[in-house]
Short mmCIF file of C-alpha atoms (C1' of nucleotides) in Angstrom, two decimals:
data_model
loop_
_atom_site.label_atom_id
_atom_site.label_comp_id
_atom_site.label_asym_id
_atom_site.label_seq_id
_atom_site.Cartn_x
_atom_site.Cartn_y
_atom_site.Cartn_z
CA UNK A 1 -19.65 53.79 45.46
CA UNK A 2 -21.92 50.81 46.26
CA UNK A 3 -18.66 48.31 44.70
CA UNK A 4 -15.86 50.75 46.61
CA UNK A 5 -17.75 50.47 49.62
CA UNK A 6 -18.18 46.52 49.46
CA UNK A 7 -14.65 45.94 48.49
CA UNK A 8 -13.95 47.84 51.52
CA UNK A 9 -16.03 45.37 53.77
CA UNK A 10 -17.98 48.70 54.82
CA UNK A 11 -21.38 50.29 53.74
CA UNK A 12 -21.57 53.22 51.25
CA UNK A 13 -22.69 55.61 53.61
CA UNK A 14 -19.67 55.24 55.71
CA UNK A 15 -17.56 56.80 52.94
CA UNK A 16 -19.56 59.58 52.38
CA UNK A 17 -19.55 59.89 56.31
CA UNK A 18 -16.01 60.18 55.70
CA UNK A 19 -14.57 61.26 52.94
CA UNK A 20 -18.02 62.58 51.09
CA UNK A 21 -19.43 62.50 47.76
CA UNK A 22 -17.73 60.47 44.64
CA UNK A 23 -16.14 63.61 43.50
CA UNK A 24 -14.46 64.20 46.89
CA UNK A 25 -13.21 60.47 46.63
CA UNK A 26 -11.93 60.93 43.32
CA UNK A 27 -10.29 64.62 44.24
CA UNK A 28 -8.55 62.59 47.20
CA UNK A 29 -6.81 60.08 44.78
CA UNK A 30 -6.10 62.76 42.08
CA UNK A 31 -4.62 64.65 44.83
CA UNK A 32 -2.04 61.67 46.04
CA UNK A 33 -0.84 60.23 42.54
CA UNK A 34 -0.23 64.38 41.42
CA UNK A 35 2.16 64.48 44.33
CA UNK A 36 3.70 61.72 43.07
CA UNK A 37 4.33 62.75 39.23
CA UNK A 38 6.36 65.83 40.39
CA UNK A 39 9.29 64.42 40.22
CA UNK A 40 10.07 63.23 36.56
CA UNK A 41 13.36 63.98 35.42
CA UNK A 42 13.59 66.68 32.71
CA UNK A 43 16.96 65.39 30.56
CA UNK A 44 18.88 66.64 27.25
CA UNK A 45 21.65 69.38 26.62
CA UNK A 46 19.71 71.96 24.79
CA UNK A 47 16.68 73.33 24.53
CA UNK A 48 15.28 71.11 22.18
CA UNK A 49 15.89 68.21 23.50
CA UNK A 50 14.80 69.61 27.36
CA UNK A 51 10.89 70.63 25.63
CA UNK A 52 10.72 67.48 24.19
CA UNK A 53 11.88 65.51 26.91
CA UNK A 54 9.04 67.56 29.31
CA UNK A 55 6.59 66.85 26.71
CA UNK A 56 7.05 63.04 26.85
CA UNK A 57 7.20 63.41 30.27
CA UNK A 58 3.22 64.69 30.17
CA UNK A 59 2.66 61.07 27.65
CA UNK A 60 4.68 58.34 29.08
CA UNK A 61 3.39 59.19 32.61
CA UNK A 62 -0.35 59.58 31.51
CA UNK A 63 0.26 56.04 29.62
CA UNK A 64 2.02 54.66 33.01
CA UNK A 65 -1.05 54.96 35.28
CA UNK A 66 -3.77 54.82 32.48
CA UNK A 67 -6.72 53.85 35.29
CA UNK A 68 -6.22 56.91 37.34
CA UNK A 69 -5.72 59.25 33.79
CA UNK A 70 -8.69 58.55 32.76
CA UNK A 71 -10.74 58.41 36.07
CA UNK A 72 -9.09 62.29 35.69
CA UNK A 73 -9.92 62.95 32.39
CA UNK A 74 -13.36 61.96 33.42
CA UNK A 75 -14.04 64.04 36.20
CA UNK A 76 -12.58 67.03 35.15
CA UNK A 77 -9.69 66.47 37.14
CA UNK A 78 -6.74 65.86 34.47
CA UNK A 79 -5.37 69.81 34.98
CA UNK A 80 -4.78 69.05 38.79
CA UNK A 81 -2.89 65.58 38.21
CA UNK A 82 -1.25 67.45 35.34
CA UNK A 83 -0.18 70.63 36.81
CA UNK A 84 3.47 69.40 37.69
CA UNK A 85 4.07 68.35 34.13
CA UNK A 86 2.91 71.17 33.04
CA UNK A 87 5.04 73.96 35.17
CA UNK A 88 7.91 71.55 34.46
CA UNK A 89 7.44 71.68 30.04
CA UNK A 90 6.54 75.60 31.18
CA UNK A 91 10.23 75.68 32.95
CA UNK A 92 11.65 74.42 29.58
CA UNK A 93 9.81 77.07 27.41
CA UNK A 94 11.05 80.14 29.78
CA UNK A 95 14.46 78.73 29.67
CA UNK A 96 14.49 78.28 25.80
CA UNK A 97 14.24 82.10 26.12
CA UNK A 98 10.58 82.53 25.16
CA UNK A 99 8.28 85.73 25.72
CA UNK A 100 5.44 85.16 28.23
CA UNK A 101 2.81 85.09 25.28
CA UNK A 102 4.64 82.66 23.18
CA UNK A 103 5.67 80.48 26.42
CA UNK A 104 1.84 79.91 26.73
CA UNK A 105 1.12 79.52 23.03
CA UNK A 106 3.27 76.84 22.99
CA UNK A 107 2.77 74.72 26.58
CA UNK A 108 -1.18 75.02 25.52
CA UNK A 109 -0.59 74.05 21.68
CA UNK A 110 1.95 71.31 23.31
CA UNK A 111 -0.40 69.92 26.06
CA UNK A 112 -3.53 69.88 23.21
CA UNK A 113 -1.82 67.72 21.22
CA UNK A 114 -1.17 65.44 23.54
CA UNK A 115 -4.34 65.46 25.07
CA UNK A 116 -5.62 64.42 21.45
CA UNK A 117 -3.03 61.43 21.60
CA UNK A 118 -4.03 60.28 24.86
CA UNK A 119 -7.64 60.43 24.45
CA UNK A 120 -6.62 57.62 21.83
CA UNK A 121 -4.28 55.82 23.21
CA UNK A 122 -6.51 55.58 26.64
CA UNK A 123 -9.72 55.56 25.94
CA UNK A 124 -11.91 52.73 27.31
CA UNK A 125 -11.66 49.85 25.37
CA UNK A 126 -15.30 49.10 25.72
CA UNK A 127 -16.11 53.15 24.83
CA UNK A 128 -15.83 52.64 21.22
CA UNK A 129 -16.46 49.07 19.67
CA UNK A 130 -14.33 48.23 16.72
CA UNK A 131 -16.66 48.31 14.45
CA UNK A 132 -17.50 52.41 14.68
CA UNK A 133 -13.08 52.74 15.03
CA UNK A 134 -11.81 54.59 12.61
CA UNK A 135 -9.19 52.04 11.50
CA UNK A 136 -12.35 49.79 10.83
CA UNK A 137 -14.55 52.60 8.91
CA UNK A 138 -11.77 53.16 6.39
CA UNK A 139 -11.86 49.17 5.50
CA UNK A 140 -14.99 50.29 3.11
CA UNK A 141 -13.79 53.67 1.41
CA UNK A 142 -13.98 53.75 -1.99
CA UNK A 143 -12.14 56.47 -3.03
CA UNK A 144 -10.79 56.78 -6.56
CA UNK A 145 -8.83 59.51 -5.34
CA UNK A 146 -7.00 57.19 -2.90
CA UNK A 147 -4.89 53.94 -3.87
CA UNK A 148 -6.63 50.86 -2.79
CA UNK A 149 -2.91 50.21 -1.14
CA UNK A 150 -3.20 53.15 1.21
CA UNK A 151 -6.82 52.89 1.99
CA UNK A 152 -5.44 49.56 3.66
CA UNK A 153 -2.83 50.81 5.27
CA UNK A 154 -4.97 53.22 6.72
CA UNK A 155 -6.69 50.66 8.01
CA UNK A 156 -3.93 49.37 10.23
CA UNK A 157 -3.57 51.59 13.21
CA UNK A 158 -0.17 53.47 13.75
CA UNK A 159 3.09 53.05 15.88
CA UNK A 160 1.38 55.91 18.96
CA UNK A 161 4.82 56.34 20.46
CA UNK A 162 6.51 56.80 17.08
CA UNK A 163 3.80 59.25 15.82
CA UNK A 164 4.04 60.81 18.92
CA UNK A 165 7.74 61.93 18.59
CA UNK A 166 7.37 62.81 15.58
CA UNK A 167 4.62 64.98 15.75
CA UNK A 168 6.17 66.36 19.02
CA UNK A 169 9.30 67.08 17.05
CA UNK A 170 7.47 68.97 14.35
CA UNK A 171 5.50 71.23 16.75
CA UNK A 172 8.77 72.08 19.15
CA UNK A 173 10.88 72.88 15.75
CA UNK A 174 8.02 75.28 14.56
CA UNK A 175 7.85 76.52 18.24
CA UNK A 176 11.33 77.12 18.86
CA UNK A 177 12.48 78.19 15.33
CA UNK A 178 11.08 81.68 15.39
CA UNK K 203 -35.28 58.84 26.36
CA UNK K 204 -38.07 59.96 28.81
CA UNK K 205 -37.16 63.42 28.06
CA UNK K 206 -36.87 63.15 24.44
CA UNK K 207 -40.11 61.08 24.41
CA UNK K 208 -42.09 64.01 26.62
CA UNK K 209 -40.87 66.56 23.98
CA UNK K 210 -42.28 64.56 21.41
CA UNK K 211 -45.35 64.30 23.23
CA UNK K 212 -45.13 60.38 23.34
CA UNK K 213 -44.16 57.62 25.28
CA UNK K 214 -40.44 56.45 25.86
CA UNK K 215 -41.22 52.75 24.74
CA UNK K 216 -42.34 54.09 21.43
CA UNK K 217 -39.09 55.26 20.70
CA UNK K 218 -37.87 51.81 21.81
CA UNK K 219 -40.06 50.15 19.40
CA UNK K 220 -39.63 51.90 16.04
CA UNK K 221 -36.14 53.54 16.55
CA UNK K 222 -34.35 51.10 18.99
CA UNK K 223 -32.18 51.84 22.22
CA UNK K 224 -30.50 55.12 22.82
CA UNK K 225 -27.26 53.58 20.61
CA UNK K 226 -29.65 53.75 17.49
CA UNK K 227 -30.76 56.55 18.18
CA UNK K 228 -27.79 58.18 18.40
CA UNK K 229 -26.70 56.41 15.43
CA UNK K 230 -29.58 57.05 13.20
CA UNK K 231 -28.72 61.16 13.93
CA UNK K 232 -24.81 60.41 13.45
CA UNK K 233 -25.72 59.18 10.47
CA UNK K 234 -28.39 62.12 9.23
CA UNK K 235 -25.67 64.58 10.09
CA UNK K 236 -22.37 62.56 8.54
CA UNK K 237 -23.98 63.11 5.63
CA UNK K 238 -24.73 66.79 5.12
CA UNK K 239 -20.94 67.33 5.76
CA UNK K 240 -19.70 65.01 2.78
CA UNK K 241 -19.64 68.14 0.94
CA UNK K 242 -16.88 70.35 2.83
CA UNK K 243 -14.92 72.52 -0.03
CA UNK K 244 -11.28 72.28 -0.11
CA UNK K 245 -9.39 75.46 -0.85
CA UNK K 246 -5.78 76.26 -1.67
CA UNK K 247 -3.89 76.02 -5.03
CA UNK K 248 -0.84 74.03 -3.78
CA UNK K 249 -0.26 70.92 -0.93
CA UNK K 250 0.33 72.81 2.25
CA UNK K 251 -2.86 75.01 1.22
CA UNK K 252 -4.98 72.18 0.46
CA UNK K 253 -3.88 69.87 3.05
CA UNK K 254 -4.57 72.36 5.68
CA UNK K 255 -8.08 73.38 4.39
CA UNK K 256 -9.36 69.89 4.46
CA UNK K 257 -7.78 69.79 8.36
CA UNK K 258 -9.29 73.12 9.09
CA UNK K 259 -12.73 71.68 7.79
CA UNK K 260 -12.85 69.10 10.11
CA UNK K 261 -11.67 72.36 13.32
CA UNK K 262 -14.52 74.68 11.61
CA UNK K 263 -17.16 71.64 10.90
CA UNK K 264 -17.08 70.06 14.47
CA UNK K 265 -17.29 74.03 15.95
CA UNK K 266 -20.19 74.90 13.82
CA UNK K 267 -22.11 71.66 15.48
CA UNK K 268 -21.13 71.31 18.95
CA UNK K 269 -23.70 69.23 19.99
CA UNK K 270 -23.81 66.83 17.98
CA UNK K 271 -19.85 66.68 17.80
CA UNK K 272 -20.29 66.23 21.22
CA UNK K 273 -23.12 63.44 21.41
CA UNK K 274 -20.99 61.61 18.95
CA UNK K 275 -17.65 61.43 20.55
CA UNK K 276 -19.39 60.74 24.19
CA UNK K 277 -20.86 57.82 22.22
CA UNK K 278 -17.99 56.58 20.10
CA UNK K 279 -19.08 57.79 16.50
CA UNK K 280 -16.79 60.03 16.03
CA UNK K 281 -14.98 58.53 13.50
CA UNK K 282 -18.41 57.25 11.82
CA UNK K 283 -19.34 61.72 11.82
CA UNK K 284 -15.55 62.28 10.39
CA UNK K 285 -15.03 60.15 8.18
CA UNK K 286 -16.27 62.03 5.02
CA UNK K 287 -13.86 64.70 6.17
CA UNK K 288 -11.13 62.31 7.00
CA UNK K 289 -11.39 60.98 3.63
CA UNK K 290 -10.79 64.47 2.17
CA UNK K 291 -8.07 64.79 4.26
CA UNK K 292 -6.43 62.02 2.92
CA UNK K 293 -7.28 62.61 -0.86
CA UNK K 294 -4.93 65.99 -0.42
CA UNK K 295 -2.49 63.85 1.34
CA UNK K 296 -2.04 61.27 -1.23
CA UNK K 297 -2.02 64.32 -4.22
CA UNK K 298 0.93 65.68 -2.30
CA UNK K 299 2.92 62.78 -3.02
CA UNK K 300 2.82 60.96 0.09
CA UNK K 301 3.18 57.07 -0.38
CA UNK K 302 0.85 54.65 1.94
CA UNK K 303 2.62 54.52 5.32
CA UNK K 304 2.87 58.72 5.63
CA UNK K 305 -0.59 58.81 4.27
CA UNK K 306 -1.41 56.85 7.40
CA UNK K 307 0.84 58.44 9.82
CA UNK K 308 0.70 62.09 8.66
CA UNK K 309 -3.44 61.80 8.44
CA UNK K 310 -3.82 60.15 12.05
CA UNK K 311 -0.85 62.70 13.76
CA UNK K 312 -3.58 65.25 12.13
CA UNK K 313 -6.06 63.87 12.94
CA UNK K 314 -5.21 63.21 17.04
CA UNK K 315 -3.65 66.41 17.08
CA UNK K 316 -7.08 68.23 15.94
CA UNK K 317 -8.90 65.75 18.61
CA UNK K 318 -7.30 67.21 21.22
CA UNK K 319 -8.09 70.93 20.51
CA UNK K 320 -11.18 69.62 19.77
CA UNK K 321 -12.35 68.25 23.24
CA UNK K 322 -10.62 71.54 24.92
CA UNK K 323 -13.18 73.86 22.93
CA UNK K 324 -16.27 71.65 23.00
CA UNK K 325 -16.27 70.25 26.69
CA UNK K 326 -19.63 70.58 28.00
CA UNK K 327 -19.15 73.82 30.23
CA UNK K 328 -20.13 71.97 33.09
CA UNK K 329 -17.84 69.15 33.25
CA UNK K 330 -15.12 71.06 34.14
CA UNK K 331 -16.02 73.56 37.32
CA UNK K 332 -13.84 76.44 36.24
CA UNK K 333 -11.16 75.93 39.44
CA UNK K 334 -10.64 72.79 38.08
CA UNK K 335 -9.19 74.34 34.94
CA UNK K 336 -5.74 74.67 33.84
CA UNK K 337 -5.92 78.21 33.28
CA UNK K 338 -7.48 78.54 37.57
CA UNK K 339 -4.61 76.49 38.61
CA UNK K 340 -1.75 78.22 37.42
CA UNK K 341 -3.25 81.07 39.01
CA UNK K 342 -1.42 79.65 42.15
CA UNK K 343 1.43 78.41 40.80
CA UNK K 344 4.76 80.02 42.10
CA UNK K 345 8.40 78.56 40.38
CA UNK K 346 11.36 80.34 40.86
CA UNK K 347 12.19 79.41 37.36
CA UNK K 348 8.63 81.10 36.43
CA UNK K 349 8.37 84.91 35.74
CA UNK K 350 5.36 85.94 37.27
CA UNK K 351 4.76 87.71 34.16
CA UNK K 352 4.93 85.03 32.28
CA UNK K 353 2.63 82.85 34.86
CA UNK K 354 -0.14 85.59 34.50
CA UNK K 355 0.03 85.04 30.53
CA UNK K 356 -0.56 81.25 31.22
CA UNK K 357 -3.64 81.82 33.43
CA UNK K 358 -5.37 83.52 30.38
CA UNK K 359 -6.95 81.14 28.01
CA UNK K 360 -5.47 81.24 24.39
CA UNK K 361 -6.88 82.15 21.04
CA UNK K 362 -8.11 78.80 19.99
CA UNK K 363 -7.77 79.30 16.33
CA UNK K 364 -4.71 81.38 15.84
CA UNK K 365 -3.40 78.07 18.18
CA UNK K 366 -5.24 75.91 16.00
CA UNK K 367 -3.57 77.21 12.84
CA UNK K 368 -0.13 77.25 13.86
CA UNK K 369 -0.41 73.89 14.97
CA UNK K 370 -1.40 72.87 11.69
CA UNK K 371 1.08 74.71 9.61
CA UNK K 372 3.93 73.13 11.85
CA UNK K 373 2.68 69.79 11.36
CA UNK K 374 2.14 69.89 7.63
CA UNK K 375 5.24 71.75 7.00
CA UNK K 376 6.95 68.92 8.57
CA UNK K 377 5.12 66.55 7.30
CA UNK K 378 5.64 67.76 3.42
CA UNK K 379 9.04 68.74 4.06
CA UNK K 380 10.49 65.02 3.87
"C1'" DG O 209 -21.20 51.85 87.20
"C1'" DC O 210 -24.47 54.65 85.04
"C1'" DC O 211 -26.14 58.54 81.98
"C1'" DG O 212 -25.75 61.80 78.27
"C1'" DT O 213 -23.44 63.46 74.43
"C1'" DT O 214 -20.84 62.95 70.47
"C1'" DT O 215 -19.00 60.03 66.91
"C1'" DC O 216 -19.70 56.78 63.73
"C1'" DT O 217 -22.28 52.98 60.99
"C1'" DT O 218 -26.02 51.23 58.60
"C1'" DG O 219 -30.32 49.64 55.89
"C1'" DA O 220 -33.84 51.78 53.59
"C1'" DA O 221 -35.22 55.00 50.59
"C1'" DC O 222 -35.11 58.78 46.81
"C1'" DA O 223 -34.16 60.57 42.20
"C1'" DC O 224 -32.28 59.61 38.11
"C1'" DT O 225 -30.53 56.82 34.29
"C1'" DG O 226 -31.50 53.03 30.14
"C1'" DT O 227 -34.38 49.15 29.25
"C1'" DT O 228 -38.08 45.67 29.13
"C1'" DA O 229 -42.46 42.81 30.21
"C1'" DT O 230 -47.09 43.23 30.29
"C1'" DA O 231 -51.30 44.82 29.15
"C1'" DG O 232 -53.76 46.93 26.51
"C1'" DT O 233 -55.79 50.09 22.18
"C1'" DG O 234 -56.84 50.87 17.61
"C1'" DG O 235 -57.41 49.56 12.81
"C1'" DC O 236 -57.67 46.27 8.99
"C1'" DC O 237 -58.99 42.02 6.32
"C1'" DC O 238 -61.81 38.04 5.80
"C1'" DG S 26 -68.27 40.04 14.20
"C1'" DG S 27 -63.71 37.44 14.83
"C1'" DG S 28 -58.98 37.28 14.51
"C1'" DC S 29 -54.79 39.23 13.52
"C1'" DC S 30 -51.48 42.89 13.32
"C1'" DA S 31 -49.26 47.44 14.27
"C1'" DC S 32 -48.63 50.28 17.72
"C1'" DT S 33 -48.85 52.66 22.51
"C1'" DA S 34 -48.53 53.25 27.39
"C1'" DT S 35 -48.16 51.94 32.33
"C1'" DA S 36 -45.45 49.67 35.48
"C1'" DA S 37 -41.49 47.62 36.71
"C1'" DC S 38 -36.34 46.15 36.81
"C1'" DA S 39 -31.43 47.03 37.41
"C1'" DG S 40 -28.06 50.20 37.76
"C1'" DT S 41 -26.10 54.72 39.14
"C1'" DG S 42 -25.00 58.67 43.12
"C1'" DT S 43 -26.90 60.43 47.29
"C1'" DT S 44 -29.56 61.38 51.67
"C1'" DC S 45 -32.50 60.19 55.92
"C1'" DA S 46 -33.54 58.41 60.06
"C1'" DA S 47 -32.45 55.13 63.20
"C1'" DG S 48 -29.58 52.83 65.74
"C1'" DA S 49 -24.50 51.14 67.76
"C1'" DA S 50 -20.24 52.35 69.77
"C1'" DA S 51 -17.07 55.20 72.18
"C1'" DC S 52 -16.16 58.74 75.48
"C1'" DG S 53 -16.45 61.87 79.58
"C1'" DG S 54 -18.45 63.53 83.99
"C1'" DC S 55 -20.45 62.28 88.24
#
DNA sequence: GCCGTTTCTTGAACACTGTTATAGTGGCCC
DNA sequence: GGGCCACTATAACAGTGTTCAAGAAACGGC
């Protein structure tokens, strides 16, 4: 507040004068940059194609403005700057010609797994030092169970976006086979 | 540290002296707890069985100790809590067959995936006022493309594990399928 | 132009974090 | 008893978000 407020050239009390509390400031932006997510294209010829593209919708625009994500995620915000993605992936379900139960089933089973990816991919880079990362942990397993030449491939983290698809793909075939 | 020091009847500096700064402390109970999960059983008499008991150990483990699943991720030890589980994981992994690279890449798309349902169910209560929620805000959501039906079904939360299962069996069906 | 009210701005302070510097207190060995 | 060591506690520092009370500025009526 104190750092907002001086980069602002005004005191702190002015913006809680104005605008109020850190919450209210951070409900303010949330508010704007939702407004402006609304409008990313859904694209592909079947159905698909149309889920997945409205699920990568919800990850490439999370890993677009990664500051105000997590700011968000932090303040229990991420369902309001999410909602548009959301009702736009929920479009996709309906249209694939699922029941109400199984449309939310699968938009909260989607939007879970990506939150998982996202916490990853965005977390602070100061929140976890690389020396409690999982990638580094796995450098001193001992496993006879496990080949010394995975354990150290483990070690080296994986391709997020490429993971992502894939694990996308896998869920939306399950979803959308039944 | 004041607090925990007052319920231990003793001064916060003493904790700084023998234990360390809150980090060690958490660490030292990260540590005491990693431990007593090493021993997770894994069920199942083929791969998709087995694989998906040593996932559902990590779901069931990290429900049956909130709190310290919690204090853990908040302080970037997660992996350091996991990682007896996460090397179970991978020991069923690599006895279904899987060389190096889909070790990696199936075990971290499991592993994210489970992270994400993970900090839906265990989110300190309070850090998400409930009109903040997902579930609240479709509550006012009105799409043409939406049956309201089906946008009632959305406002109610989902069964967690029946979610958490399918998930799973998507994933590792794919996943084993190749 | 002056006065009174409302609108705005501010420095100081409060409560709460984690952390540390300082000043001790107690016990043990020689 | 003297000196050292292990340990404890009080007070304070820096950093949060937030509020209070006191002013400064703008505005309107006479």
């Amino acid at each position: 507040m104190r750092k907002l407020a001086a980069e602002l050239g005004i005191s702190a009390t002015t913006i809680y004068w104005h605008v109020g509390g850190r919450d209210d400031v951070v409900a303010a932006l949330i508010e704007r940059q939702s407004e402006r997510l609304s409008d990313a294209a859904v694209t592909g010829t079947n159905p698909r194609e149309r889920v997945a593209s409205a699920a990568r919708n919800v990850w490439t625009t999370a890993l677009a403005h990664p500051n105000v994500t997590r700011l968000a995620y932090e303040t229990g915000y991420s369902a309001k700057l999410e909602l548009p993605l959301e009702i736009s992936l929920a479009r996709e379900l309906v249209a694939a010609g699922l029941d109400p139960t199984r449309t939310r089933d699968a938009l909260r089973g989607i939007l879970y797994s990506i939150g998982g990816f996202l916490v990853m991919a965005l977390r602070p880079p100061d929140a976890v030092p690389a020396d409690r990362t999982s990638t580094a942990l796995w450098g001193s397993v001992d496993d006879p169970a496990i080949p010394a030449r995975t354990r150290d491939r483990i070690t080296e983290p994986p391709d997020l976006d490429q993971l992502f698809e894939r694990t996308m793909s896998a869920l939306i075939d399950s979803i959308l086979a039944r």
